[in-house]
C-alpha cells in the first residue's frame, strides 16, 4: 500500500520499510488464515458438517463465524492503524526512534492437535518472518537500524532450517504416534509425506543461501516428488475423492454439496496452488512490484489453499463418521419398564 500511495520513497525510508515488511507479512498471513477459518465455519454450518464433534469443540464456548470475523477485523484494524500512524509520523519529519511501537495482538484458535499442525504447515513463511522480527529485537538491531544484521548472522541462517522443519516435524511425529497406538500402516505413509515436505523445505533454504545449479536441481526434484505425494494424499486420503467406481465420476458416492462441478474446480485449484513453490525457483518479476510483495502473495496463496483444504477435509471426516457410525453415542434413558397391569 505504501508503494501504491507513494508514501514510500526508497532513498529516504528504505531502512524503515526493510524492517516493516516482515512484520506486515507476518500479521497479514495470520489475519488471512483467521479470516479463512471464519469462512470455513460458515461453510461447514451451511453444509451441515458437524465440525464441533470432529474437532471436539465445546458447543457453548466455541467461536462462531461472526466472532472469528470480529476478532480478525478488530485486530487487523489495530495493526493497520498503527502502521499508518508510523508512516504518517515519519512523513512529518519524526525520526524512527521517536515513533513508539505498539505490539500486535496474537490470537490463537484452539483445535485438535493434528488440525492445528496442518495449519502451521501452511504458515512456514509467517514463522520465518517471526524469526526475523524476534532476532531484530532480541539482538538490539532496532537501536542501530541495521536490518541486515540478522541476515548475515550464521546462527540465524541455521535456525531457518529448524523453523522450516518444525511444523512438518510436529505433524510427522503425530503420524508416528498414531501408528504406534493404532498399528495402521497408512499413518506411516502419511508420515512419509511430511518427511518429503521437510526435505523440500530444507532444499529451498539451502538454495537461498547458495544459489548454485546443483541446489537448484535438487530443489526441483525434491519439491516435485513432494508435490505429487501431497496431491495424491489431498485428493484420495484427506478429501476421499478420485474413487474410480463411484457413482459420481472420480469423486465419491456421498457428497455434501449439490453441485459436482465445485469439487472438480476445487481439485484444479488445489493443484495450481500446490505449484506456487515454482516462483521460488523461477523468480519471475511482476513489473516494478517489490520481490517481498511477490513473496507475500505466494505465501498468501498457500494459506488460501489451506482454507480450501479445511472444508473438504472435514466434509470427508463427517461422512466417514456418519457412514461408520462413529458419531453415535449410546445414552441410557431414564425410563424403567412397567407392567401393563400397573
Short mmCIF file of C-alpha atoms in Angstrom, two decimals:
data_model
loop_
_atom_site.label_atom_id
_atom_site.label_comp_id
_atom_site.label_asym_id
_atom_site.label_seq_id
_atom_site.Cartn_x
_atom_site.Cartn_y
_atom_site.Cartn_z
CA UNK A 1 0.00 0.00 0.00
CA UNK A 2 2.89 2.32 0.75
CA UNK A 3 4.32 1.67 -2.72
CA UNK A 4 1.00 2.41 -4.42
CA UNK A 5 0.23 5.61 -2.49
CA UNK A 6 3.75 6.94 -2.97
CA UNK A 7 4.37 7.24 0.78
CA UNK A 8 7.44 5.05 0.47
CA UNK A 9 10.43 6.58 -1.30
CA UNK A 10 13.24 4.06 -1.37
CA UNK A 11 16.00 6.60 -0.86
CA UNK A 12 14.66 8.06 2.36
CA UNK A 13 12.71 5.32 4.07
CA UNK A 14 14.50 2.14 2.99
CA UNK A 15 15.68 1.19 6.49
CA UNK A 16 12.22 1.55 7.97
CA UNK A 17 10.49 -0.37 5.18
CA UNK A 18 13.06 -3.18 5.23
CA UNK A 19 12.07 -3.91 8.83
CA UNK A 20 8.35 -3.29 8.33
CA UNK A 21 7.91 -5.85 5.54
CA UNK A 22 8.47 -8.95 7.75
CA UNK A 23 6.15 -7.56 10.44
CA UNK A 24 3.46 -6.65 7.91
CA UNK A 25 3.75 -10.03 6.18
CA UNK A 26 3.54 -11.88 9.49
CA UNK A 27 0.32 -10.16 10.56
CA UNK A 28 -1.18 -10.29 7.06
CA UNK A 29 -0.77 -14.06 6.80
CA UNK A 30 -2.07 -14.58 10.32
CA UNK A 31 -5.19 -12.46 9.75
CA UNK A 32 -5.81 -14.07 6.36
CA UNK A 33 -5.69 -17.51 7.97
CA UNK A 34 -8.05 -16.39 10.73
CA UNK A 35 -10.46 -14.91 8.17
CA UNK A 36 -10.44 -18.14 6.16
CA UNK A 37 -11.15 -20.10 9.34
CA UNK A 38 -14.25 -17.95 9.79
CA UNK A 39 -15.21 -18.75 6.20
CA UNK A 40 -14.67 -22.45 6.96
CA UNK A 41 -17.02 -22.28 9.95
CA UNK A 42 -19.67 -20.52 7.84
CA UNK A 43 -19.41 -23.08 5.02
CA UNK A 44 -19.39 -26.04 7.43
CA UNK A 45 -22.58 -24.78 9.05
CA UNK A 46 -24.22 -24.21 5.66
CA UNK A 47 -23.29 -27.72 4.52
CA UNK A 48 -24.38 -29.16 7.90
CA UNK A 49 -20.97 -30.62 8.66
CA UNK A 50 -20.64 -31.43 12.36
CA UNK A 51 -17.29 -29.71 12.84
CA UNK A 52 -17.87 -29.32 16.59
CA UNK A 53 -17.87 -33.09 17.05
CA UNK A 54 -14.94 -33.67 14.68
CA UNK A 55 -12.72 -31.03 16.27
CA UNK A 56 -14.01 -31.81 19.79
CA UNK A 57 -15.03 -28.21 20.43
CA UNK A 58 -17.32 -27.26 23.28
CA UNK A 59 -20.58 -26.08 21.65
CA UNK A 60 -21.18 -23.48 24.36
CA UNK A 61 -17.69 -21.96 24.18
CA UNK A 62 -16.52 -22.39 20.58
CA UNK A 63 -16.22 -19.31 18.39
CA UNK A 64 -18.98 -18.70 15.86
CA UNK A 65 -18.04 -17.40 12.43
CA UNK A 66 -19.22 -13.90 13.38
CA UNK A 67 -16.90 -13.96 16.42
CA UNK A 68 -13.95 -15.01 14.26
CA UNK A 69 -14.68 -12.26 11.72
CA UNK A 70 -14.99 -9.70 14.52
CA UNK A 71 -11.67 -10.73 16.11
CA UNK A 72 -9.96 -10.72 12.73
CA UNK A 73 -11.36 -7.33 11.71
CA UNK A 74 -10.64 -5.67 15.05
CA UNK A 75 -7.08 -6.96 15.26
CA UNK A 76 -6.37 -6.07 11.64
CA UNK A 77 -7.75 -2.57 12.15
CA UNK A 78 -5.45 -2.02 15.12
CA UNK A 79 -2.37 -3.24 13.27
CA UNK A 80 -3.13 -1.29 10.08
CA UNK A 81 -3.89 1.81 12.15
CA UNK A 82 -0.54 1.52 13.91
CA UNK A 83 1.20 1.07 10.57
CA UNK A 84 -0.35 4.20 9.07
CA UNK A 85 0.37 6.11 12.27
CA UNK A 86 4.04 5.19 11.88
CA UNK A 87 4.09 6.22 8.23
CA UNK A 88 2.27 9.46 8.99
CA UNK A 89 4.71 10.40 11.74
CA UNK A 90 7.70 9.56 9.60
CA UNK A 91 6.48 11.65 6.67
CA UNK A 92 6.03 14.62 9.01
CA UNK A 93 9.69 14.65 9.98
CA UNK A 94 9.80 12.43 13.06
CA UNK A 95 12.80 10.10 13.32
CA UNK A 96 12.44 6.36 13.67
CA UNK A 97 13.42 6.36 17.34
CA UNK A 98 10.76 8.95 18.16
CA UNK A 99 7.93 6.73 16.99
CA UNK A 100 6.52 4.47 19.71
CA UNK A 101 5.98 0.83 18.72
CA UNK A 102 2.72 -0.85 19.66
CA UNK A 103 2.88 -4.65 19.90
CA UNK A 104 0.33 -6.57 17.87
CA UNK A 105 -2.19 -8.95 19.37
CA UNK A 106 -1.60 -12.62 18.67
CA UNK A 107 -4.75 -14.69 18.81
CA UNK A 108 -4.78 -18.46 18.74
CA UNK A 109 -7.72 -20.68 17.85
CA UNK A 110 -7.68 -23.97 19.80
CA UNK A 111 -8.33 -27.08 17.64
CA UNK A 112 -7.31 -30.70 17.59
CA UNK A 113 -3.56 -31.19 17.50
CA UNK A 114 -3.34 -32.64 14.01
CA UNK A 115 -5.62 -29.97 12.57
CA UNK A 116 -3.56 -27.19 14.15
CA UNK A 117 -0.33 -28.78 12.94
CA UNK A 118 -1.70 -28.86 9.40
CA UNK A 119 -2.46 -25.15 9.63
CA UNK A 120 1.11 -24.40 10.73
CA UNK A 121 2.44 -26.36 7.76
CA UNK A 122 0.95 -23.63 5.58
CA UNK A 123 2.44 -20.85 7.71
CA UNK A 124 6.16 -21.53 7.29
CA UNK A 125 6.71 -18.07 5.68
CA UNK A 126 4.97 -16.45 8.65
CA UNK A 127 7.21 -18.38 11.06
CA UNK A 128 10.26 -17.26 9.09
CA UNK A 129 9.11 -13.65 9.39
CA UNK A 130 8.51 -14.17 13.09
CA UNK A 131 12.06 -15.49 13.35
CA UNK A 132 13.40 -12.31 11.75
CA UNK A 133 11.31 -10.00 13.94
CA UNK A 134 12.43 -11.83 17.09
CA UNK A 135 16.08 -11.62 16.01
CA UNK A 136 15.71 -7.94 15.12
CA UNK A 137 14.54 -7.00 18.61
CA UNK A 138 16.45 -9.56 20.70
CA UNK A 139 19.82 -8.63 19.18
CA UNK A 140 19.09 -4.91 19.56
CA UNK A 141 19.33 -4.25 15.82
CA UNK A 142 16.43 -1.82 16.12
CA UNK A 143 18.73 0.54 18.02
CA UNK A 144 21.20 0.77 15.14
CA UNK A 145 18.56 0.27 12.42
CA UNK A 146 20.75 -2.46 10.94
CA UNK A 147 18.05 -4.55 9.32
CA UNK A 148 20.61 -6.80 7.58
CA UNK A 149 22.37 -7.92 10.75
CA UNK A 150 20.20 -10.99 11.27
CA UNK A 151 20.51 -11.98 7.62
CA UNK A 152 24.29 -12.02 7.96
CA UNK A 153 24.35 -13.99 11.23
CA UNK A 154 25.21 -17.67 10.88
CA UNK A 155 23.03 -18.69 13.84
CA UNK A 156 20.03 -17.00 12.20
CA UNK A 157 20.68 -18.80 8.92
CA UNK A 158 21.00 -22.15 10.68
CA UNK A 159 17.84 -21.52 12.70
CA UNK A 160 15.96 -21.05 9.43
CA UNK A 161 16.24 -24.82 8.87
CA UNK A 162 14.66 -25.58 12.25
CA UNK A 163 11.86 -23.06 11.70
CA UNK A 164 11.10 -24.51 8.27
CA UNK A 165 11.18 -28.09 9.59
CA UNK A 166 9.22 -27.59 12.81
CA UNK A 167 5.58 -27.75 11.53
CA UNK A 168 6.29 -30.78 9.34
CA UNK A 169 8.28 -32.48 12.10
CA UNK A 170 5.43 -31.91 14.57
CA UNK A 171 2.93 -33.40 12.13
CA UNK A 172 5.23 -36.33 11.31
CA UNK A 173 5.60 -37.18 15.00
CA UNK A 174 1.81 -37.16 15.34
CA UNK A 175 1.61 -39.68 12.49
CA UNK A 176 4.23 -41.82 14.21
CA UNK A 177 2.28 -41.70 17.47
CA UNK A 178 -0.97 -42.70 15.74
CA UNK A 179 0.81 -45.60 14.06
CA UNK A 180 2.19 -46.69 17.44
CA UNK A 181 -1.28 -46.54 19.01
CA UNK A 182 -3.38 -47.94 16.14
CA UNK A 183 -0.88 -50.01 14.15
CA UNK A 184 -2.20 -48.84 10.76
CA UNK A 185 0.47 -48.57 8.07
CA UNK A 186 -1.40 -45.68 6.45
CA UNK A 187 -0.07 -43.44 9.22
CA UNK A 188 3.49 -44.36 8.24
CA UNK A 189 2.70 -43.49 4.62
CA UNK A 190 1.32 -40.17 5.81
CA UNK A 191 4.50 -39.66 7.84
CA UNK A 192 6.48 -40.10 4.63
CA UNK A 193 4.56 -37.22 3.09
CA UNK A 194 5.73 -34.82 5.79
CA UNK A 195 9.29 -36.14 5.58
CA UNK A 196 9.26 -35.31 1.87
CA UNK A 197 7.95 -31.84 2.73
CA UNK A 198 10.80 -31.40 5.23
CA UNK A 199 13.35 -32.36 2.58
CA UNK A 200 11.80 -29.90 0.12
CA UNK A 201 11.80 -27.10 2.71
CA UNK A 202 15.42 -27.82 3.62
CA UNK A 203 16.48 -27.79 -0.03
CA UNK A 204 14.79 -24.41 -0.54
CA UNK A 205 16.54 -22.88 2.48
CA UNK A 206 19.88 -24.23 1.26
CA UNK A 207 19.21 -22.82 -2.21
CA UNK A 208 18.52 -19.41 -0.67
CA UNK A 209 21.99 -19.48 0.91
CA UNK A 210 23.86 -20.88 -2.11
CA UNK A 211 22.20 -20.25 -5.47
CA UNK A 212 24.06 -22.91 -7.43
CA UNK A 213 22.87 -25.17 -10.24
CA UNK A 214 23.26 -28.23 -8.03
CA UNK A 215 20.98 -26.91 -5.30
CA UNK A 216 18.51 -25.70 -7.95
CA UNK A 217 18.25 -29.17 -9.47
CA UNK A 218 17.83 -30.69 -6.02
CA UNK A 219 15.04 -28.23 -5.17
CA UNK A 220 13.18 -29.03 -8.39
CA UNK A 221 13.49 -32.81 -7.97
CA UNK A 222 12.64 -32.99 -4.26
CA UNK A 223 9.83 -30.40 -4.46
CA UNK A 224 8.27 -32.12 -7.48
CA UNK A 225 8.24 -35.50 -5.72
CA UNK A 226 6.81 -33.91 -2.56
CA UNK A 227 4.11 -32.13 -4.58
CA UNK A 228 2.96 -35.34 -6.28
CA UNK A 229 2.96 -37.10 -2.89
CA UNK A 230 0.91 -34.29 -1.31
CA UNK A 231 -1.58 -34.05 -4.18
CA UNK A 232 -2.30 -37.77 -4.01
CA UNK A 233 -2.87 -37.58 -0.27
CA UNK A 234 -5.01 -34.44 -0.59
CA UNK A 235 -7.39 -35.90 -3.15
CA UNK A 236 -7.51 -39.59 -2.20
CA UNK A 237 -6.95 -39.72 1.56
CA UNK A 238 -7.85 -36.32 3.02
CA UNK A 239 -10.74 -35.49 0.68
CA UNK A 240 -11.78 -39.05 -0.19
CA UNK A 241 -12.08 -38.21 -3.90
CA UNK A 242 -10.82 -39.84 -7.13
CA UNK A 243 -12.76 -43.05 -6.47
CA UNK A 244 -12.94 -44.78 -9.89
CA UNK A 245 -16.04 -46.88 -9.08
CA UNK A 246 -18.03 -44.03 -7.56
CA UNK A 247 -21.48 -43.18 -8.89
CA UNK A 248 -20.17 -39.61 -9.09
CA UNK A 249 -17.32 -39.88 -11.65
CA UNK A 250 -13.93 -39.52 -9.95
CA UNK A 251 -15.47 -38.13 -6.79
CA UNK A 252 -17.11 -40.22 -4.06
CA UNK A 253 -20.56 -41.73 -3.53
CA UNK A 254 -21.65 -39.30 -0.81
CA UNK A 255 -21.34 -35.56 -1.40
CA UNK A 256 -22.40 -32.73 0.88
CA UNK A 257 -22.51 -30.14 -1.91
CA UNK A 258 -25.17 -30.41 -4.59
CA UNK A 259 -23.14 -29.02 -7.49
CA UNK A 260 -20.50 -31.55 -8.52
CA UNK A 261 -18.50 -29.08 -10.60
CA UNK A 262 -17.40 -27.38 -7.37
CA UNK A 263 -15.39 -30.48 -6.46
CA UNK A 264 -13.68 -30.60 -9.85
CA UNK A 265 -12.95 -26.88 -9.65
CA UNK A 266 -11.56 -27.25 -6.13
CA UNK A 267 -9.27 -30.08 -7.21
CA UNK A 268 -7.94 -28.00 -10.11
CA UNK A 269 -7.44 -25.00 -7.84
CA UNK A 270 -5.64 -27.12 -5.24
CA UNK A 271 -3.35 -28.45 -7.98
CA UNK A 272 -2.46 -24.95 -9.17
CA UNK A 273 -1.86 -23.60 -5.66
CA UNK A 274 0.32 -26.60 -4.81
CA UNK A 275 2.66 -25.45 -7.60
CA UNK A 276 3.21 -21.98 -6.13
CA UNK A 277 6.68 -23.09 -5.00
CA UNK A 278 7.84 -22.72 -8.62
CA UNK A 279 8.09 -18.98 -8.01
CA UNK A 280 10.94 -19.62 -5.57
CA UNK A 281 12.82 -21.24 -8.45
CA UNK A 282 11.79 -19.10 -11.41
CA UNK A 283 12.00 -15.75 -9.56
CA UNK A 284 9.62 -14.19 -12.07
CA UNK A 285 9.36 -10.42 -11.63
CA UNK A 286 5.96 -8.77 -11.96
CA UNK A 287 6.95 -5.38 -13.31
CA UNK A 288 8.02 -2.90 -10.65
CA UNK A 289 6.46 -4.86 -7.77
CA UNK A 290 8.93 -5.42 -4.95
CA UNK A 291 10.12 -9.01 -4.53
CA UNK A 292 8.89 -9.01 -0.93
CA UNK A 293 5.36 -8.26 -2.09
CA UNK A 294 5.61 -11.17 -4.52
CA UNK A 295 6.78 -13.43 -1.70
CA UNK A 296 3.88 -12.30 0.49
CA UNK A 297 1.43 -13.00 -2.34
CA UNK A 298 2.80 -16.52 -2.83
CA UNK A 299 2.60 -17.21 0.90
CA UNK A 300 -1.00 -15.95 0.90
CA UNK A 301 -1.86 -18.40 -1.89
CA UNK A 302 -0.75 -21.30 0.33
CA UNK A 303 -2.93 -20.01 3.17
CA UNK A 304 -5.89 -19.78 0.78
CA UNK A 305 -5.20 -23.34 -0.36
CA UNK A 306 -5.24 -24.47 3.27
CA UNK A 307 -8.60 -22.81 3.79
CA UNK A 308 -9.94 -24.72 0.78
CA UNK A 309 -8.41 -27.95 2.10
CA UNK A 310 -10.01 -27.45 5.51
CA UNK A 311 -13.55 -27.60 4.16
CA UNK A 312 -13.18 -30.85 2.21
CA UNK A 313 -11.07 -32.47 4.92
CA UNK A 314 -13.83 -32.05 7.49
CA UNK A 315 -16.51 -32.92 4.96
CA UNK A 316 -14.82 -36.26 4.33
CA UNK A 317 -14.36 -36.84 8.06
CA UNK A 318 -18.03 -36.02 8.68
CA UNK A 319 -19.15 -38.54 6.06
CA UNK A 320 -16.80 -41.19 7.47
CA UNK A 321 -18.19 -40.63 10.96
CA UNK A 322 -21.76 -40.98 9.72
CA UNK A 323 -21.01 -43.99 7.50
CA UNK A 324 -19.13 -45.92 10.16
CA UNK A 325 -21.47 -44.83 12.98
CA UNK A 326 -18.57 -43.23 14.84
CA UNK A 327 -20.73 -40.22 15.69
CA UNK A 328 -23.32 -42.32 17.55
CA UNK A 329 -23.19 -42.47 21.32
CA UNK A 330 -25.38 -44.75 23.43
CA UNK A 331 -27.21 -42.68 26.01
CA UNK A 332 -29.14 -44.57 28.72
CA UNK A 333 -32.70 -43.32 29.02
CA UNK A 334 -34.15 -42.60 32.48
CA UNK A 335 -37.09 -44.97 32.00
CA UNK A 336 -37.95 -48.32 33.54
CA UNK A 337 -40.27 -50.99 32.26
CA UNK A 338 -43.74 -51.08 33.82
CA UNK A 339 -46.19 -53.97 33.61
CA UNK A 340 -49.36 -53.30 31.67
CA UNK A 341 -51.45 -54.24 34.70
CA UNK A 342 -49.90 -51.37 36.66
#
